[in-house]
Short mmCIF file of C-alpha atoms and ligand atoms in Angstrom, two decimals:
data_model
loop_
_atom_site.label_atom_id
_atom_site.label_comp_id
_atom_site.label_asym_id
_atom_site.label_seq_id
_atom_site.Cartn_x
_atom_site.Cartn_y
_atom_site.Cartn_z
CA MET A 242 38.59 54.41 -0.48
CA LYS A 243 34.81 54.63 -0.56
CA LYS A 244 34.76 54.57 -4.35
CA SER A 245 36.93 51.47 -4.65
CA LYS A 246 34.71 49.66 -2.12
CA LEU A 247 31.70 50.44 -4.29
CA VAL A 248 33.46 49.17 -7.40
CA LEU A 249 34.35 45.99 -5.57
CA THR A 250 30.75 45.48 -4.44
CA VAL A 251 29.49 46.01 -7.98
CA LEU A 252 32.07 43.59 -9.31
CA ILE A 253 31.24 40.91 -6.77
CA THR A 254 27.51 41.34 -7.37
CA ALA A 255 28.05 41.12 -11.12
CA PHE A 256 30.13 37.99 -10.64
CA PHE A 257 27.38 36.26 -8.65
CA LEU A 258 24.69 37.39 -11.04
CA LEU A 259 26.69 35.90 -13.87
CA LEU A 260 27.13 32.66 -11.94
CA SER A 261 23.46 32.30 -11.16
CA ALA A 262 22.59 33.13 -14.78
CA CYS A 263 24.83 30.25 -15.90
CA GLY A 264 23.07 28.06 -13.37
CA THR A 265 19.60 28.76 -14.67
CA SER A 266 20.48 28.41 -18.32
CA LYS A 267 21.86 24.98 -17.51
CA THR A 268 18.78 23.63 -15.75
CA SER A 269 16.25 25.14 -18.12
CA GLY A 270 18.05 23.91 -21.21
CA THR A 271 16.28 21.75 -23.77
CA SER A 272 18.30 18.56 -23.80
CA GLY A 273 18.51 17.67 -20.11
CA GLU A 274 18.59 13.86 -20.42
CA ASP A 275 20.69 13.91 -17.24
CA SER A 276 18.25 15.56 -14.87
CA GLY A 277 14.94 14.73 -16.55
CA LYS A 278 12.99 16.51 -13.84
CA SER A 279 13.92 20.19 -13.91
CA GLU A 280 12.18 20.58 -17.27
CA LYS A 281 9.21 18.48 -18.21
CA LYS A 282 10.17 15.88 -20.72
CA THR A 283 7.34 14.51 -22.88
CA LEU A 284 7.03 10.75 -22.92
CA ARG A 285 5.50 8.86 -25.83
CA VAL A 286 2.78 6.55 -24.48
CA VAL A 287 1.19 3.92 -26.71
CA THR A 288 -2.11 2.09 -26.25
CA ASP A 289 -4.85 0.05 -27.93
CA ALA A 290 -7.77 2.42 -27.53
CA ALA A 291 -10.52 -0.14 -28.14
CA TYR A 292 -11.01 -1.29 -24.57
CA ALA A 293 -13.54 0.93 -22.81
CA PRO A 294 -13.65 2.10 -20.09
CA PHE A 295 -9.85 1.81 -19.80
CA GLU A 296 -8.82 3.25 -23.17
CA TYR A 297 -11.04 4.22 -26.07
CA GLN A 298 -11.55 6.96 -28.61
CA ASP A 299 -14.06 9.73 -28.08
CA LYS A 300 -14.30 12.38 -30.80
CA GLY A 301 -10.81 11.55 -32.00
CA GLU A 302 -9.35 11.75 -28.51
CA VAL A 303 -7.98 8.85 -26.51
CA VAL A 304 -9.73 8.75 -23.13
CA GLY A 305 -10.42 6.33 -20.27
CA PHE A 306 -9.42 5.30 -16.76
CA ASP A 307 -5.93 4.23 -17.87
CA ILE A 308 -5.39 7.53 -19.65
CA ASP A 309 -6.25 9.66 -16.61
CA PHE A 310 -4.23 7.28 -14.47
CA ILE A 311 -1.07 7.50 -16.59
CA LYS A 312 -1.37 11.29 -16.87
CA ALA A 313 -1.54 11.55 -13.06
CA ALA A 314 1.34 9.11 -12.52
CA ALA A 315 3.48 10.91 -15.12
CA LYS A 316 2.72 14.31 -13.63
CA GLN A 317 3.69 13.03 -10.20
CA ALA A 318 6.99 11.81 -11.67
CA GLY A 319 7.57 15.15 -13.43
CA TYR A 320 6.71 14.19 -17.00
CA GLU A 321 4.31 15.24 -19.71
CA VAL A 322 2.77 12.52 -21.88
CA LYS A 323 1.69 12.24 -25.47
CA ILE A 324 -0.76 9.37 -25.87
CA GLU A 325 -1.13 7.52 -29.13
CA HIS A 326 -3.51 4.77 -30.20
CA VAL A 327 -1.43 2.27 -32.14
CA GLY A 328 -3.31 -1.04 -31.64
CA TRP A 329 -2.65 -4.05 -29.43
CA ASP A 330 0.12 -5.92 -31.26
CA PRO A 331 1.96 -2.67 -32.16
CA VAL A 332 2.01 -1.73 -28.44
CA PHE A 333 4.39 -4.62 -27.80
CA VAL A 334 6.41 -4.03 -30.99
CA GLU A 335 6.96 -0.37 -30.05
CA ILE A 336 7.99 -1.08 -26.46
CA LYS A 337 10.32 -3.87 -27.53
CA GLY A 338 11.86 -1.63 -30.20
CA LYS A 339 11.95 1.34 -27.78
CA THR A 340 10.11 3.62 -30.20
CA ALA A 341 7.75 4.42 -27.33
CA ASP A 342 8.68 5.14 -23.71
CA LEU A 343 5.85 3.21 -22.10
CA ALA A 344 2.48 1.60 -22.73
CA VAL A 345 -0.74 1.66 -20.76
CA SER A 346 -3.42 -0.64 -22.14
CA SER A 347 -4.95 -2.78 -19.39
CA ILE A 348 -1.89 -4.98 -19.78
CA THR A 349 -1.83 -7.97 -17.43
CA ILE A 350 1.47 -8.58 -15.68
CA ASN A 351 2.56 -12.16 -16.35
CA ASP A 352 5.76 -14.20 -16.37
CA GLU A 353 5.87 -14.65 -20.12
CA ARG A 354 5.73 -10.91 -20.78
CA LYS A 355 8.19 -10.23 -17.97
CA GLN A 356 10.88 -12.08 -19.94
CA THR A 357 10.80 -9.40 -22.63
CA TYR A 358 9.47 -6.30 -20.85
CA ASP A 359 9.52 -4.50 -17.55
CA PHE A 360 6.30 -3.77 -15.68
CA SER A 361 5.48 -1.14 -13.09
CA VAL A 362 3.94 -2.14 -9.78
CA PRO A 363 0.30 -3.27 -10.26
CA TYR A 364 -2.37 -0.57 -10.52
CA PHE A 365 -5.60 -2.49 -11.19
CA MET A 366 -7.05 -5.89 -10.35
CA SER A 367 -8.89 -7.87 -13.02
CA THR A 368 -10.03 -11.30 -14.13
CA ASN A 369 -11.45 -12.76 -17.31
CA LYS A 370 -15.21 -13.27 -17.49
CA ILE A 371 -17.64 -14.63 -20.07
CA MET A 372 -20.17 -12.47 -21.90
CA VAL A 373 -23.14 -14.30 -23.48
CA PRO A 374 -26.65 -13.46 -24.74
CA GLN A 375 -29.37 -13.67 -22.10
CA GLY A 376 -30.80 -17.21 -21.92
CA SER A 377 -27.63 -18.80 -23.28
CA PRO A 378 -27.03 -22.44 -22.25
CA ILE A 379 -23.50 -21.39 -21.24
CA LYS A 380 -23.38 -21.19 -17.44
CA ASN A 381 -19.67 -21.60 -16.69
CA ALA A 382 -16.25 -21.88 -18.33
CA GLN A 383 -16.57 -25.64 -18.94
CA ASP A 384 -19.67 -24.99 -21.04
CA LEU A 385 -17.50 -23.09 -23.54
CA LYS A 386 -15.77 -26.28 -24.71
CA ASP A 387 -17.99 -27.04 -27.70
CA LYS A 388 -19.04 -23.43 -28.34
CA VAL A 389 -17.76 -20.67 -30.62
CA VAL A 390 -15.77 -18.21 -28.53
CA ALA A 391 -14.59 -14.76 -29.65
CA VAL A 392 -11.49 -13.20 -28.06
CA GLN A 393 -8.95 -10.48 -28.72
CA ASN A 394 -5.81 -12.03 -30.21
CA GLY A 395 -2.76 -12.04 -27.94
CA THR A 396 -4.60 -11.39 -24.70
CA THR A 397 -4.97 -13.35 -21.49
CA GLY A 398 -8.57 -13.87 -22.63
CA GLN A 399 -7.29 -15.81 -25.63
CA GLU A 400 -4.99 -17.82 -23.39
CA ALA A 401 -7.80 -18.64 -20.96
CA ALA A 402 -10.12 -19.69 -23.79
CA GLU A 403 -7.38 -21.82 -25.36
CA LYS A 404 -6.94 -23.69 -22.10
CA LEU A 405 -10.60 -24.68 -22.30
CA LEU A 406 -11.02 -25.26 -26.05
CA GLY A 407 -7.51 -26.34 -27.05
CA GLU A 408 -5.05 -24.25 -29.07
CA GLU A 409 -5.93 -25.25 -32.62
CA ASN A 410 -9.68 -25.21 -32.11
CA LYS A 411 -11.49 -23.63 -35.08
CA ASN A 412 -14.25 -22.55 -32.71
CA LEU A 413 -11.89 -20.04 -31.18
CA LYS A 414 -12.21 -16.80 -33.17
CA LYS A 415 -9.38 -14.34 -32.59
CA PHE A 416 -9.78 -10.65 -33.37
CA LYS A 417 -7.40 -7.72 -33.66
CA ASP A 418 -9.33 -5.78 -31.04
CA ASN A 419 -11.94 -6.56 -28.43
CA ASN A 420 -14.69 -4.46 -30.05
CA LEU A 421 -14.53 -6.76 -33.09
CA ALA A 422 -14.97 -9.78 -30.79
CA ILE A 423 -18.06 -8.16 -29.27
CA MET A 424 -19.41 -7.37 -32.78
CA GLU A 425 -19.06 -11.05 -33.61
CA LEU A 426 -21.20 -11.98 -30.61
CA LYS A 427 -23.74 -9.33 -31.60
CA GLY A 428 -23.87 -10.68 -35.14
CA HIS A 429 -24.38 -14.28 -33.88
CA GLY A 430 -20.99 -15.37 -35.25
CA ALA A 431 -19.96 -16.42 -31.75
CA ASP A 432 -21.66 -17.82 -28.62
CA ALA A 433 -19.49 -15.97 -26.11
CA VAL A 434 -16.75 -13.40 -25.59
CA VAL A 435 -14.01 -13.91 -23.00
CA ALA A 436 -12.40 -10.65 -21.85
CA ASP A 437 -11.48 -8.60 -18.79
CA ASN A 438 -14.39 -8.35 -16.33
CA THR A 439 -14.60 -4.55 -16.15
CA VAL A 440 -14.77 -4.28 -19.94
CA VAL A 441 -17.60 -6.76 -20.41
CA GLU A 442 -19.45 -5.57 -17.30
CA GLU A 443 -19.35 -1.96 -18.51
CA TYR A 444 -20.46 -3.08 -21.96
CA VAL A 445 -23.51 -4.88 -20.56
CA LYS A 446 -24.37 -1.85 -18.42
CA ASN A 447 -24.06 0.62 -21.28
CA ASN A 448 -25.75 -1.49 -23.96
CA PRO A 449 -28.90 -2.89 -22.33
CA LYS A 450 -30.55 -3.38 -25.74
CA ASP A 451 -27.99 -6.05 -26.65
CA ASN A 452 -29.32 -8.26 -23.84
CA PHE A 453 -25.96 -9.70 -22.87
CA VAL A 454 -25.04 -11.01 -19.44
CA VAL A 455 -21.69 -11.64 -17.76
CA ILE A 456 -20.71 -14.95 -16.16
CA GLU A 457 -18.04 -15.28 -13.53
CA ASP A 458 -16.02 -18.46 -13.09
CA ALA A 459 -13.34 -17.88 -10.48
CA ALA A 460 -12.28 -21.53 -10.63
CA ALA A 461 -11.36 -21.27 -14.32
CA PHE A 462 -10.04 -17.70 -14.56
CA GLU A 463 -7.18 -16.39 -12.48
CA LYS A 464 -6.87 -13.10 -10.67
CA GLU A 465 -4.79 -10.68 -12.80
CA PHE A 466 -3.14 -7.32 -12.26
CA TYR A 467 -2.53 -4.55 -14.79
CA GLY A 468 0.86 -2.84 -14.98
CA VAL A 469 2.48 -0.12 -17.07
CA LEU A 470 4.73 -1.68 -19.73
CA PHE A 471 8.32 -0.47 -20.28
CA PRO A 472 11.23 -1.54 -22.46
CA LYS A 473 13.46 -3.92 -20.52
CA GLY A 474 15.92 -1.95 -18.38
CA SER A 475 14.07 1.38 -18.69
CA LYS A 476 15.00 3.82 -15.94
CA LEU A 477 11.39 5.02 -16.00
CA LYS A 478 10.22 1.89 -14.19
CA ALA A 479 11.62 2.99 -10.82
CA GLU A 480 10.29 6.53 -11.25
CA PHE A 481 6.79 5.31 -12.12
CA ASP A 482 6.76 2.67 -9.38
CA LYS A 483 7.32 5.52 -6.97
CA SER A 484 4.78 7.89 -8.51
CA ILE A 485 2.11 5.16 -8.84
CA LYS A 486 2.48 4.33 -5.14
CA GLU A 487 2.30 8.03 -4.31
CA ILE A 488 -0.93 8.66 -6.22
CA THR A 489 -2.42 5.51 -4.70
CA GLU A 490 -1.62 6.90 -1.24
CA ASN A 491 -2.49 10.57 -1.76
CA GLY A 492 -6.06 10.16 -3.03
CA GLU A 493 -5.39 11.03 -6.67
CA TYR A 494 -5.94 7.43 -7.82
CA ALA A 495 -9.21 7.20 -5.87
CA LYS A 496 -10.41 10.43 -7.52
CA ILE A 497 -9.80 9.02 -11.00
CA TYR A 498 -11.36 5.69 -10.03
CA LYS A 499 -14.51 7.43 -8.80
CA LYS A 500 -14.74 9.50 -11.98
CA TRP A 501 -14.85 6.34 -14.11
CA PHE A 502 -16.52 3.76 -11.89
CA LYS A 503 -18.72 5.99 -9.71
CA VAL A 504 -17.70 4.14 -6.55
CA GLU A 505 -14.87 4.34 -4.03
CA PRO A 506 -12.07 1.87 -4.84
CA ASP A 507 -11.06 -0.84 -2.40
CA LEU A 508 -7.31 -0.28 -2.40
CA THR A 509 -6.34 -2.95 0.13
CA GLU A 510 -5.25 -5.59 -2.39
CA ILE A 511 -3.57 -3.16 -4.80
CA LYS A 512 -1.57 -1.52 -2.00
CA LYS A 513 -0.55 -4.96 -0.75
CA GLN A 514 0.65 -5.87 -4.26
CA GLN A 515 2.46 -2.55 -4.68
CA ASN A 516 4.41 -2.98 -1.47
CA LYS A 517 5.36 -6.62 -1.95
N1 LIG B 871 -5.64 -7.73 -19.71
C1 LIG B 871 -5.60 -8.45 -20.93
C2 LIG B 871 -4.18 -8.76 -21.32
O1 LIG B 871 -3.27 -8.16 -20.85
C3 LIG B 871 -6.29 -7.75 -22.09
C4 LIG B 871 -5.83 -6.35 -22.36
C5 LIG B 871 -6.35 -5.79 -23.64
N2 LIG B 871 -6.12 -4.39 -23.71
C6 LIG B 871 -6.53 -3.61 -24.72
N3 LIG B 871 -6.33 -2.33 -24.63
N4 LIG B 871 -7.12 -4.13 -25.73
O2 LIG B 871 -3.93 -9.61 -22.14
#
């Protein structure tokens, strides 16, 4: 009697051990498209790393505010990321063709892009501003009309400059990346650069010898918000919307912001936008 009870106990224990073993092997498997969270899937993130301080290359590594931000948001959502610098136009080609999972590249959320792509909730507020040499006669956006203006091709900066100069204007010089536009200004091939405020403001701060200044014209340039770019219909959008809101609430976003901008962020507007 005693012996058979022992055998039964051993058998039952073995049965449950076997069951739980099956359970673990299932959740720690390698495919796991269904769960996505039990094991960390690595997402391919593309960017145009020529837009400091948001994304740029430092000793062969892609770094910047956006990079730390996307790593934190991905971690919060249970993902690893592999970040690749592909260039501005290729960012859109890859997301459209779904060869990348998402893009982070200071990308302004706008209606035109929304027709082809999905965006996360906003994570950064921006506006275009004008960078000119000190002593330039350019004092506002209207002054750009008969001047040579350098912009990055395919950006909201190009769009804003086109509104002022007209689309076919030869005085509008379009470059593959924003650093080339700045080089043109440095080499006196242009009178001004129009680009995102943080980028030109940081440039002026970090390159005092260039003697550039930044001009704001809130009447000419709209308020913009950056979002993470996804292929249309990507299930990642909902997961990142959630994780972005979470890191904005839990202090992680503020930590990253302080690391890059040395000041506490004012999150009122961003939070308002995220919860719209
Ligand atoms: N915010 C602007 C836009 O979406 C410029 C972004 C450029 N980003 C970059 N990594 N070069 O058009």
